[in-house]
């Protein structure tokens, strides 16, 4: 009785959605019809109860028993009145949690009504039997009223079952809850209030054995929400061996970003949502199954398959770097991936993931192990030599530095470890170092071959000097640190060695003209004076020819250029200056009033300045004053 009175005091504030107004009107009509039937039952029961209170019933020997029998009938009637009140409150309620609460109370009231009817019927049947056995005539008004009440209570007992039928109050209320559930689930971002509403709705549906209906609804709507976020054009793009990685670089970068967002944000949220919503309902596997079906059908598989297709593009060193980035992305989400995508429903996701990782590892290793061979294949393609560092050398050393960088080396090492592990071999860092050495060895062999193929010996020396200088410049790089000081020092020695060979090769023959024979000549020998003049003219001509020939040669390192120019000045200018001094003394002895200016082209200072412009770009040369003509003798 206390529970019945409590139910009578319950009121809620939940209104149906506008889209469900027609259903509400239908419910109202049903309630009106039910109300009419209730009135009929109520009238007859009240009539029976009133009769009992009449004086003539009080004097009946059966009055006490009749009174005890009417009590459960009245209780059933009051419960039914509560049911009717709760059914009406559903129409006027305007808040989700309040509506859910009303549905719960209505269900409980209907259960109570059924049990109250069963109890009242048992009392009535037992009372009629008792009264008949104790002399109450069959045509006794009370007995006739009791028999009529039995029919009415049996009809009232069907109220709960009718409420669950199509058009019934509970059927419509649960249907409205499912509609509200769909509307909430369509939201991409759910608030705490939405989550509370979801939990309340699903818990109520589960209580009415509707969980099997709402789980597919949940899966369908959350899958649709995620699919909208994965409406990305590139996921359908076909990638073949004809595609360069540079052509799809933008897609790859976007894929990496999408993969991180998908795992760490989207599916992390969906997993948590599944467990929060279904934590108090159904069996333990329900959240896992829901999330698995959502994930498998919402876009993650298409994302994984695009990653696998990346490994099919044209093979080359740039592709290796991109594959390292892709693997790094997958490694960054590995912990979350393993935690989220478990269970039977995610088996296809795990399969696609294994295939993706396998493709990335195989793609990286295939290119990496072939790098020395790729360098060797360039050996027949001798570049046009200007003394500078060939593009292949600078590109390969820069590429090796990228592979050994803080970002790529750990990833590359992990991939090599996986690859060797698949072959039952153990990875050691010496394997990576040794392979880098093999790449550099092939570069060195290429340089030797290209240098030997050049007929200009001096240019070959400049070429080798520049390339050894390039390797010296790797001292503070990842590659230089890996190769070590002894390797770097060896290249410094080779650089200086080839610089010395260049100076000797280029200027040795020209300086042989200045053999200081002037000091041994007689001051009265015009013939010998002409010989010296011819020597100076031959030297100037040879110098100009060599200067022009080497003007397009390159020394890329400015410090090295200055160093070799200084070496040329130290080698050439003192010999030239000494020879001029000898020539000047001879001219003075010949004719004190005759100037020697017209007999030679360069002063020592002019020669020095011109030597210092060697291997400069055209722009730099134009900024330097050139002493081409003799404008007065200077030391």
XYZ file of C-alpha atoms in Angstrom:
635
model
C 0.000 0.000 0.000
C 2.875 2.378 0.751
C 4.292 1.707 -2.714
C 0.869 2.398 -4.248
C 0.567 5.719 -2.448
C 4.115 6.621 -3.539
C 3.230 5.916 -7.145
C 0.180 8.184 -6.834
C 2.430 11.109 -5.872
C 4.853 10.686 -8.846
C 4.772 13.440 -11.442
C 7.180 14.027 -14.369
C 8.063 16.671 -16.865
C 8.873 14.818 -20.130
C 7.339 15.879 -23.459
C 7.506 13.890 -26.632
C 9.535 15.203 -29.573
C 7.689 17.275 -32.136
C 8.201 14.487 -34.647
C 6.297 12.187 -32.257
C 3.290 14.438 -31.714
C 1.071 12.268 -33.868
C 1.991 9.266 -31.750
C 1.133 11.274 -28.653
C -2.296 12.043 -30.040
C -2.789 8.334 -30.731
C -1.798 7.531 -27.177
C -4.243 10.125 -25.896
C -7.068 8.465 -27.820
C -6.081 5.078 -26.419
C -6.033 6.503 -22.918
C -9.486 7.987 -23.385
C -10.857 4.594 -24.416
C -9.044 2.942 -21.518
C -10.401 5.598 -19.224
C -13.944 4.804 -20.302
C -13.372 1.136 -19.480
C -11.873 2.111 -16.154
C -14.913 4.165 -15.364
C -17.100 1.172 -16.092
C -15.080 -1.066 -13.768
C -14.837 1.631 -11.177
C -18.590 2.180 -11.157
C -19.361 -1.483 -10.623
C -16.742 -1.940 -7.891
C -17.841 1.177 -6.072
C -21.407 -0.071 -6.274
C -20.292 -3.358 -4.709
C -18.388 -1.566 -1.982
C -21.340 0.708 -1.271
C -23.683 -2.222 -0.972
C -21.471 -3.787 1.638
C -21.726 -0.672 3.745
C -25.548 -0.763 3.683
C -27.168 -1.801 6.901
C -28.685 -4.918 5.454
C -25.232 -6.163 4.477
C -23.876 -5.508 7.912
C -26.419 -7.900 9.393
C -25.426 -10.585 6.932
C -23.415 -13.490 8.451
C -21.007 -13.122 5.529
C -20.360 -9.366 5.928
C -16.852 -9.624 7.396
C -15.644 -12.013 4.742
C -17.212 -9.881 2.033
C -15.424 -6.815 3.410
C -12.034 -8.572 3.398
C -12.612 -9.635 -0.213
C -13.419 -6.134 -1.427
C -10.102 -4.706 -0.050
C -7.769 -6.289 -2.664
C -10.253 -5.349 -5.387
C -10.107 -1.716 -4.256
C -6.282 -1.896 -4.132
C -6.149 -3.127 -7.739
C -8.476 -0.311 -8.711
C -6.228 2.312 -7.089
C -3.156 0.881 -8.831
C -4.970 1.093 -12.117
C -5.771 4.731 -11.418
C -2.041 5.344 -10.867
C -1.266 3.631 -14.171
C -3.699 5.918 -15.929
C -2.162 8.975 -14.280
C 1.368 7.944 -15.302
C 0.244 7.310 -18.864
C -1.096 10.841 -19.018
C 2.083 12.282 -17.504
C 4.138 10.787 -20.352
C 2.287 13.024 -22.775
C 3.126 16.175 -20.841
C 6.705 15.380 -19.763
C 9.397 17.593 -21.422
C 12.766 16.339 -20.189
C 14.604 13.127 -21.041
C 15.520 11.938 -17.559
C 12.044 12.762 -16.293
C 10.493 10.861 -19.172
C 12.717 7.849 -18.489
C 11.698 8.003 -14.842
C 8.009 8.038 -15.824
C 8.497 5.046 -18.097
C 10.166 3.196 -15.236
C 7.329 4.028 -12.839
C 4.734 3.080 -15.430
C 6.368 -0.301 -15.912
C 6.506 -0.868 -12.184
C 2.870 0.230 -11.797
C 1.752 -2.133 -14.542
C 3.591 -5.014 -12.864
C 1.959 -4.078 -9.563
C -1.426 -3.920 -11.285
C -0.992 -7.414 -12.674
C 0.028 -8.848 -9.321
C -2.812 -6.933 -7.593
C -5.331 -8.379 -10.034
C -3.975 -11.884 -9.464
C -4.253 -11.399 -5.698
C -7.782 -9.968 -5.960
C -8.901 -12.765 -8.261
C -7.572 -15.385 -5.871
C -9.435 -13.715 -2.989
C -12.631 -13.522 -5.011
C -12.511 -17.119 -6.192
C -11.679 -18.393 -2.712
C -14.403 -16.181 -1.177
C -17.076 -17.356 -3.592
C -16.093 -20.958 -2.873
C -16.102 -20.322 0.891
C -19.414 -18.481 0.875
C -21.051 -21.138 -1.296
C -19.813 -23.884 1.009
C -21.150 -21.976 4.012
C -24.668 -21.555 2.785
C -24.715 -18.454 0.641
C -27.336 -19.011 -2.032
C -26.217 -18.813 -5.648
C -28.600 -15.945 -6.337
C -27.261 -13.934 -3.447
C -26.620 -10.344 -4.740
C -23.126 -10.322 -3.279
C -22.196 -13.539 -4.975
C -23.515 -12.257 -8.287
C -21.516 -9.049 -7.881
C -18.374 -11.066 -7.112
C -18.746 -13.114 -10.284
C -19.109 -9.938 -12.334
C -15.988 -8.524 -10.638
C -14.012 -11.607 -11.637
C -14.666 -10.884 -15.312
C -13.724 -7.259 -14.872
C -10.497 -8.056 -12.971
C -9.426 -10.548 -15.608
C -9.839 -7.835 -18.194
C -7.908 -5.420 -15.996
C -5.155 -8.041 -15.628
C -4.508 -7.805 -19.368
C -3.520 -4.092 -19.095
C 0.222 -4.782 -18.742
C 0.350 -7.095 -21.739
C -1.716 -4.630 -23.788
C 0.678 -1.797 -22.879
C 3.522 -3.652 -24.624
C 1.536 -4.237 -27.829
C 1.780 -1.845 -30.788
C -0.165 1.267 -29.905
C 0.055 0.511 -26.195
C 1.368 3.068 -23.738
C 4.652 1.291 -22.923
C 5.209 0.258 -26.529
C 4.886 3.890 -27.620
C 6.990 5.171 -24.720
C 9.839 2.731 -25.479
C 9.583 3.597 -29.147
C 9.952 7.273 -28.227
C 13.019 6.438 -26.156
C 14.577 4.689 -29.163
C 13.857 7.769 -31.280
C 15.469 10.014 -28.665
C 18.413 7.601 -28.547
C 18.958 7.953 -32.297
C 18.816 11.740 -32.142
C 21.459 11.882 -29.411
C 23.709 9.377 -31.164
C 23.689 11.453 -34.352
C 25.678 14.167 -32.585
C 29.399 14.105 -33.398
C 30.361 15.540 -30.019
C 28.396 14.412 -26.985
C 28.117 16.483 -23.820
C 28.013 15.097 -20.288
C 24.266 15.704 -20.324
C 23.942 13.685 -23.539
C 25.929 10.871 -21.965
C 23.673 10.807 -18.905
C 20.611 10.704 -21.152
C 22.114 7.860 -23.198
C 22.903 5.821 -20.123
C 19.408 6.351 -18.692
C 17.656 5.491 -21.970
C 19.662 2.334 -22.645
C 19.323 1.174 -19.051
C 15.550 1.605 -19.283
C 15.347 -0.140 -22.656
C 17.413 -2.993 -21.253
C 15.019 -3.271 -18.309
C 12.204 -3.784 -20.811
C 14.236 -6.371 -22.792
C 14.775 -3.890 -25.616
C 18.594 -3.990 -25.534
C 18.721 -6.211 -28.615
C 16.867 -3.457 -30.472
C 18.888 -0.491 -29.266
C 22.355 -2.031 -29.806
C 21.938 -2.123 -33.625
C 20.557 1.431 -33.452
C 23.591 2.526 -31.456
C 26.017 0.833 -33.856
C 24.298 2.208 -36.959
C 24.244 5.827 -35.781
C 27.757 5.978 -34.315
C 29.122 4.277 -37.435
C 27.420 6.906 -39.567
C 28.907 9.725 -37.480
C 32.470 8.408 -37.940
C 31.931 7.710 -41.636
C 31.151 11.390 -42.166
C 34.545 12.245 -40.685
C 36.237 9.852 -43.106
C 34.669 11.218 -46.273
C 38.144 11.790 -47.745
C 38.781 11.651 -51.479
C 42.325 10.276 -51.316
C 41.219 7.049 -49.614
C 39.851 5.820 -52.942
C 42.954 6.823 -54.920
C 44.734 4.081 -56.802
C 48.531 3.940 -56.388
C 50.785 1.993 -58.766
C 54.508 1.597 -59.427
C 54.239 4.428 -61.949
C 53.442 6.947 -59.202
C 56.359 8.908 -57.772
C 56.226 9.409 -54.025
C 56.618 13.163 -54.601
C 53.334 13.186 -56.545
C 51.383 11.735 -53.609
C 53.390 13.331 -50.804
C 50.482 15.566 -49.806
C 48.161 12.560 -49.530
C 50.705 10.690 -47.419
C 51.113 13.573 -44.992
C 47.335 13.877 -44.700
C 47.053 10.122 -44.163
C 49.525 10.251 -41.297
C 47.573 13.057 -39.655
C 44.245 11.279 -40.188
C 45.600 8.025 -38.752
C 46.768 9.705 -35.551
C 43.465 11.561 -35.156
C 41.468 8.417 -35.919
C 43.169 6.243 -33.312
C 44.000 8.719 -30.564
C 40.871 10.842 -30.770
C 37.965 9.382 -32.741
C 38.176 5.692 -31.843
C 39.484 6.396 -28.358
C 36.361 8.482 -27.747
C 34.055 5.863 -29.300
C 35.555 3.076 -27.217
C 35.130 5.045 -24.010
C 31.588 5.966 -25.030
C 30.654 2.313 -25.612
C 31.911 1.283 -22.198
C 30.256 4.238 -20.457
C 26.885 3.685 -22.141
C 26.724 -0.107 -21.769
C 28.672 -0.588 -18.528
C 25.572 -1.319 -16.410
C 23.508 -3.270 -18.936
C 23.689 -6.528 -20.833
C 26.625 -8.875 -20.788
C 30.265 -7.853 -20.385
C 31.067 -8.342 -24.078
C 28.406 -5.858 -25.289
C 30.671 -2.734 -25.231
C 33.502 -4.604 -26.953
C 31.180 -6.008 -29.602
C 29.543 -2.623 -30.239
C 32.871 -0.841 -30.615
C 34.269 -3.619 -32.810
C 31.364 -3.401 -35.253
C 31.491 0.405 -35.290
C 35.244 0.444 -35.955
C 35.133 -2.265 -38.625
C 32.475 -0.466 -40.649
C 33.320 3.202 -40.170
C 36.519 3.815 -42.177
C 39.600 2.554 -40.312
C 40.003 -0.363 -42.715
C 39.997 1.991 -45.724
C 42.597 4.113 -43.941
C 44.825 1.097 -43.349
C 44.468 -0.068 -46.951
C 45.554 3.307 -48.282
C 48.652 3.041 -46.101
C 49.394 -0.326 -47.671
C 48.995 1.136 -51.160
C 51.653 3.762 -50.391
C 54.257 0.984 -50.403
C 53.357 0.194 -54.024
C 54.531 3.513 -55.494
C 57.733 3.869 -57.524
C 60.805 2.598 -55.708
C 63.501 5.094 -54.817
C 65.344 6.810 -51.939
C 62.616 9.469 -51.405
C 60.083 6.669 -50.970
C 62.187 5.143 -48.170
C 61.980 8.376 -46.150
C 58.205 8.532 -46.583
C 57.824 4.892 -45.581
C 59.842 5.630 -42.444
C 57.401 8.433 -41.630
C 54.439 6.115 -42.205
C 55.937 3.431 -39.980
C 56.670 6.039 -37.322
C 53.004 7.040 -37.394
C 51.880 3.447 -36.930
C 54.430 2.951 -34.157
C 53.158 6.071 -32.377
C 49.620 4.667 -32.262
C 50.658 1.050 -31.618
C 49.783 1.031 -27.890
C 46.352 2.532 -28.443
C 45.798 0.301 -31.470
C 46.428 -2.902 -29.558
C 44.226 -1.775 -26.696
C 41.314 -0.571 -28.817
C 41.042 -3.049 -31.655
C 40.779 -6.365 -29.842
C 37.981 -8.869 -29.930
C 36.595 -10.971 -32.732
C 34.815 -8.063 -34.416
C 38.179 -6.296 -34.965
C 39.932 -9.311 -36.518
C 39.834 -7.742 -40.011
C 41.304 -4.508 -38.666
C 44.182 -6.424 -37.087
C 44.741 -8.353 -40.315
C 44.906 -5.136 -42.370
C 47.253 -3.623 -39.794
C 49.650 -6.572 -39.992
C 49.639 -6.318 -43.780
C 50.322 -2.576 -43.622
C 53.245 -2.992 -41.216
C 54.625 -5.836 -43.317
C 54.443 -3.710 -46.482
C 56.170 -0.785 -44.778
C 58.973 -2.955 -43.359
C 59.553 -4.773 -46.641
C 59.411 -1.524 -48.610
C 61.985 0.177 -46.390
C 64.371 -2.780 -46.306
C 64.161 -3.404 -50.048
C 65.298 0.152 -50.790
C 67.786 0.416 -47.922
C 69.709 -2.765 -48.698
C 69.921 -1.742 -52.378
C 71.373 1.739 -51.745
C 75.041 0.730 -52.388
C 73.998 -0.948 -55.640
C 72.053 2.147 -56.674
C 75.183 4.272 -56.134
C 77.286 1.773 -58.086
C 74.848 1.891 -61.007
C 75.711 5.576 -61.451
C 79.403 4.818 -62.101
C 79.150 4.736 -65.901
C 77.327 8.079 -65.865
C 80.334 10.347 -65.461
C 79.161 13.893 -64.663
C 80.457 16.905 -66.542
C 83.531 17.721 -64.468
C 84.172 21.313 -63.404
C 86.080 20.311 -60.298
C 83.046 20.603 -58.049
C 81.266 17.958 -55.982
C 78.878 15.920 -58.178
C 75.236 16.136 -57.294
C 75.146 12.398 -56.576
C 77.776 12.786 -53.844
C 76.070 15.688 -52.079
C 72.617 14.082 -52.422
C 73.743 10.689 -51.097
C 75.650 12.117 -48.124
C 72.710 14.382 -47.267
C 70.406 11.386 -47.614
C 72.570 9.304 -45.279
C 72.513 12.140 -42.763
C 68.716 12.147 -42.889
C 68.621 8.393 -42.318
C 70.929 8.780 -39.322
C 69.032 11.755 -37.903
C 67.331 11.690 -34.523
C 63.935 11.280 -36.169
C 64.728 8.527 -38.678
C 67.508 6.406 -37.187
C 65.431 4.909 -34.310
C 62.655 4.068 -36.771
C 65.074 2.583 -39.301
C 66.782 0.533 -36.590
C 63.442 -0.819 -35.393
C 62.440 -1.763 -38.944
C 65.756 -3.519 -39.564
C 65.343 -5.338 -36.254
C 61.854 -6.508 -37.287
C 63.055 -7.559 -40.733
C 65.985 -9.544 -39.374
C 63.768 -11.009 -36.656
C 61.447 -12.402 -39.317
C 64.528 -14.121 -40.735
C 65.561 -15.413 -37.292
C 68.576 -13.100 -37.292
C 69.647 -10.663 -34.578
C 69.974 -6.954 -35.265
C 73.054 -5.044 -34.094
C 73.885 -1.403 -34.754
C 77.095 -2.464 -36.474
C 74.913 -3.719 -39.318
C 73.602 -0.205 -39.939
C 77.087 1.345 -39.628
C 78.573 -1.240 -41.975
C 75.884 -0.599 -44.570
C 76.520 3.150 -44.427
C 80.201 2.442 -44.949
C 79.329 0.370 -48.017
C 77.402 3.308 -49.454
C 80.350 5.664 -48.909
C 82.749 3.108 -50.383
C 80.711 2.992 -53.573
C 80.798 6.787 -53.719
C 84.590 6.705 -53.370
C 84.860 4.143 -56.167
C 82.661 6.330 -58.376
C 84.901 9.346 -57.673
C 88.033 7.389 -58.556
C 86.464 6.186 -61.795
C 85.260 9.652 -62.806
C 88.594 11.240 -61.920
C 90.548 8.672 -63.919
C 88.339 9.184 -66.965
C 89.307 12.871 -67.187
C 92.259 13.684 -69.438
C 92.916 16.992 -67.680
C 95.128 15.907 -64.788
C 95.018 19.208 -62.930
C 91.207 19.221 -63.078
C 91.156 15.664 -61.716
C 93.218 16.845 -58.760
C 90.838 19.761 -58.126
C 87.931 17.336 -58.413
C 89.360 14.925 -55.842
C 90.404 17.771 -53.563
C 86.866 19.196 -53.544
C 85.236 15.840 -52.843
C 87.586 15.003 -49.994
C 86.886 18.484 -48.639
C 83.164 17.707 -48.862
C 83.675 14.623 -46.696
C 85.734 16.695 -44.233
C 82.730 19.015 -43.961
C 80.667 16.167 -42.506
C 82.513 16.404 -39.182
C 79.597 17.756 -37.129
C 76.925 15.753 -38.957
C 75.331 12.445 -37.999
C 77.248 10.685 -40.772
C 80.574 12.205 -39.726
C 80.038 11.312 -36.080
C 79.202 7.755 -37.052
C 82.273 7.339 -39.300
C 84.619 8.766 -36.675
C 87.658 11.034 -36.430
C 90.100 8.700 -38.169
C 87.883 8.623 -41.259
C 87.534 12.413 -41.266
C 91.268 12.960 -40.702
C 92.081 10.666 -43.610
C 89.946 12.807 -45.909
C 91.698 15.938 -44.664
C 95.050 14.391 -45.587
C 93.761 13.411 -49.025
C 92.352 16.909 -49.530
C 95.731 18.526 -48.823
C 97.529 15.889 -50.890
C 95.457 16.579 -54.009
C 95.731 20.343 -53.459
C 99.524 20.053 -53.535
C 99.394 17.860 -56.632
C 97.204 20.443 -58.369
C 99.614 23.301 -57.670
C 102.547 21.265 -58.899
C 100.715 20.012 -61.998
C 99.272 23.389 -62.995
C 102.209 25.716 -62.352
C 105.293 23.511 -62.391
C 105.723 23.537 -66.186
C 105.036 27.267 -66.431
C 107.534 28.103 -63.698
C 110.186 26.056 -65.464
C 110.417 28.964 -67.953
C 111.720 31.197 -65.162
C 115.018 29.436 -64.551
C 116.985 32.648 -63.580
C 119.333 32.425 -66.556
C 119.270 36.214 -66.618
C 121.664 36.390 -63.703
C 124.345 34.675 -65.809
C 123.919 36.834 -68.889
C 126.331 39.602 -69.910
C 124.957 43.146 -69.692
C 126.153 43.816 -73.250
C 124.241 40.976 -74.909
C 121.208 42.229 -76.881
C 120.452 38.707 -78.093
C 120.183 37.308 -74.630
C 118.063 40.301 -73.572
C 115.597 39.385 -76.321
C 115.594 35.785 -75.078
C 114.531 36.969 -71.618
C 111.838 39.118 -73.169
C 110.519 36.107 -75.088
C 110.530 34.102 -71.857
C 108.446 36.724 -70.081
C 106.018 36.909 -72.968
C 105.747 33.104 -73.027
C 105.100 33.091 -69.284
C 102.395 35.766 -69.582
C 100.767 33.927 -72.455
C 100.915 30.601 -70.607
C 99.523 32.212 -67.469
C 96.618 33.802 -69.368
C 95.789 30.545 -71.115
C 95.799 28.633 -67.851
C 93.772 31.330 -66.115
C 91.142 31.248 -68.844
C 91.058 27.450 -68.931
C 90.607 27.182 -65.167
C 88.270 30.146 -64.813
C 85.212 27.843 -64.852
C 86.620 25.352 -62.411
C 84.953 25.250 -59.012
C 86.197 25.208 -55.443
C 82.985 25.279 -53.424
C 84.437 25.738 -49.954
C 85.575 29.357 -49.529
C 88.212 28.520 -46.919
C 89.674 25.853 -49.179
C 89.608 28.252 -52.153
C 91.514 30.862 -50.150
C 93.980 28.223 -48.960
C 94.804 26.923 -52.427
C 95.057 30.454 -53.843
C 97.553 31.275 -51.124
C 99.523 28.147 -52.064
C 99.571 29.257 -55.715
C 100.747 32.753 -54.728
C 103.539 31.295 -52.563
C 104.597 29.035 -55.418
C 104.384 31.399 -58.392
C 104.870 35.010 -57.249
C 108.311 34.673 -55.527
C 109.787 32.911 -58.584
C 108.265 35.509 -60.907
C 109.427 38.379 -58.692
C 112.980 37.036 -58.536
C 113.084 36.675 -62.299
C 111.805 40.215 -62.806
C 114.403 41.607 -60.457
C 117.098 39.944 -62.523
C 115.567 41.313 -65.724
C 115.283 44.819 -64.281
C 119.004 44.913 -63.364
C 119.881 43.829 -66.863
C 117.703 46.588 -68.366
C 119.194 49.239 -66.112
C 122.678 48.184 -67.102
C 121.650 48.318 -70.751
C 120.017 51.719 -70.695
C 119.447 53.748 -67.595
C 116.878 55.920 -69.362
C 114.791 53.154 -70.942
C 111.738 51.826 -69.058
C 111.233 48.059 -68.984
C 107.441 48.427 -68.686
C 106.608 47.585 -72.280
C 108.483 44.269 -72.214
C 106.274 42.361 -69.762
C 102.591 42.292 -68.749
C 102.380 41.543 -65.014
C 103.848 42.987 -61.863
C 104.256 40.535 -58.959
C 101.389 42.283 -57.151
C 99.196 42.125 -60.217
C 99.990 38.463 -60.651
C 99.137 37.848 -56.987
C 95.775 39.609 -57.239
C 94.852 37.674 -60.343
C 95.793 34.357 -58.752
C 93.543 35.234 -55.816
C 90.569 35.533 -58.150
C 90.930 31.916 -59.238
C 87.906 29.665 -58.722
C 85.656 32.631 -57.890
C 82.252 33.158 -59.412
C 81.988 35.771 -62.148
C 80.211 38.181 -59.812
C 83.012 38.018 -57.248
C 85.723 38.465 -59.866
C 84.174 41.687 -61.148
C 84.509 43.249 -57.693
C 88.287 42.736 -57.570
C 90.712 45.187 -59.250
C 92.743 43.347 -61.881
C 96.388 44.268 -62.533
C 96.487 43.171 -66.162
C 98.813 45.893 -67.348
C 102.008 47.134 -65.924
C 101.232 50.478 -64.208
C 104.412 50.835 -62.271
C 106.490 48.297 -60.467
C 105.255 47.331 -56.990
C 106.662 44.840 -54.496
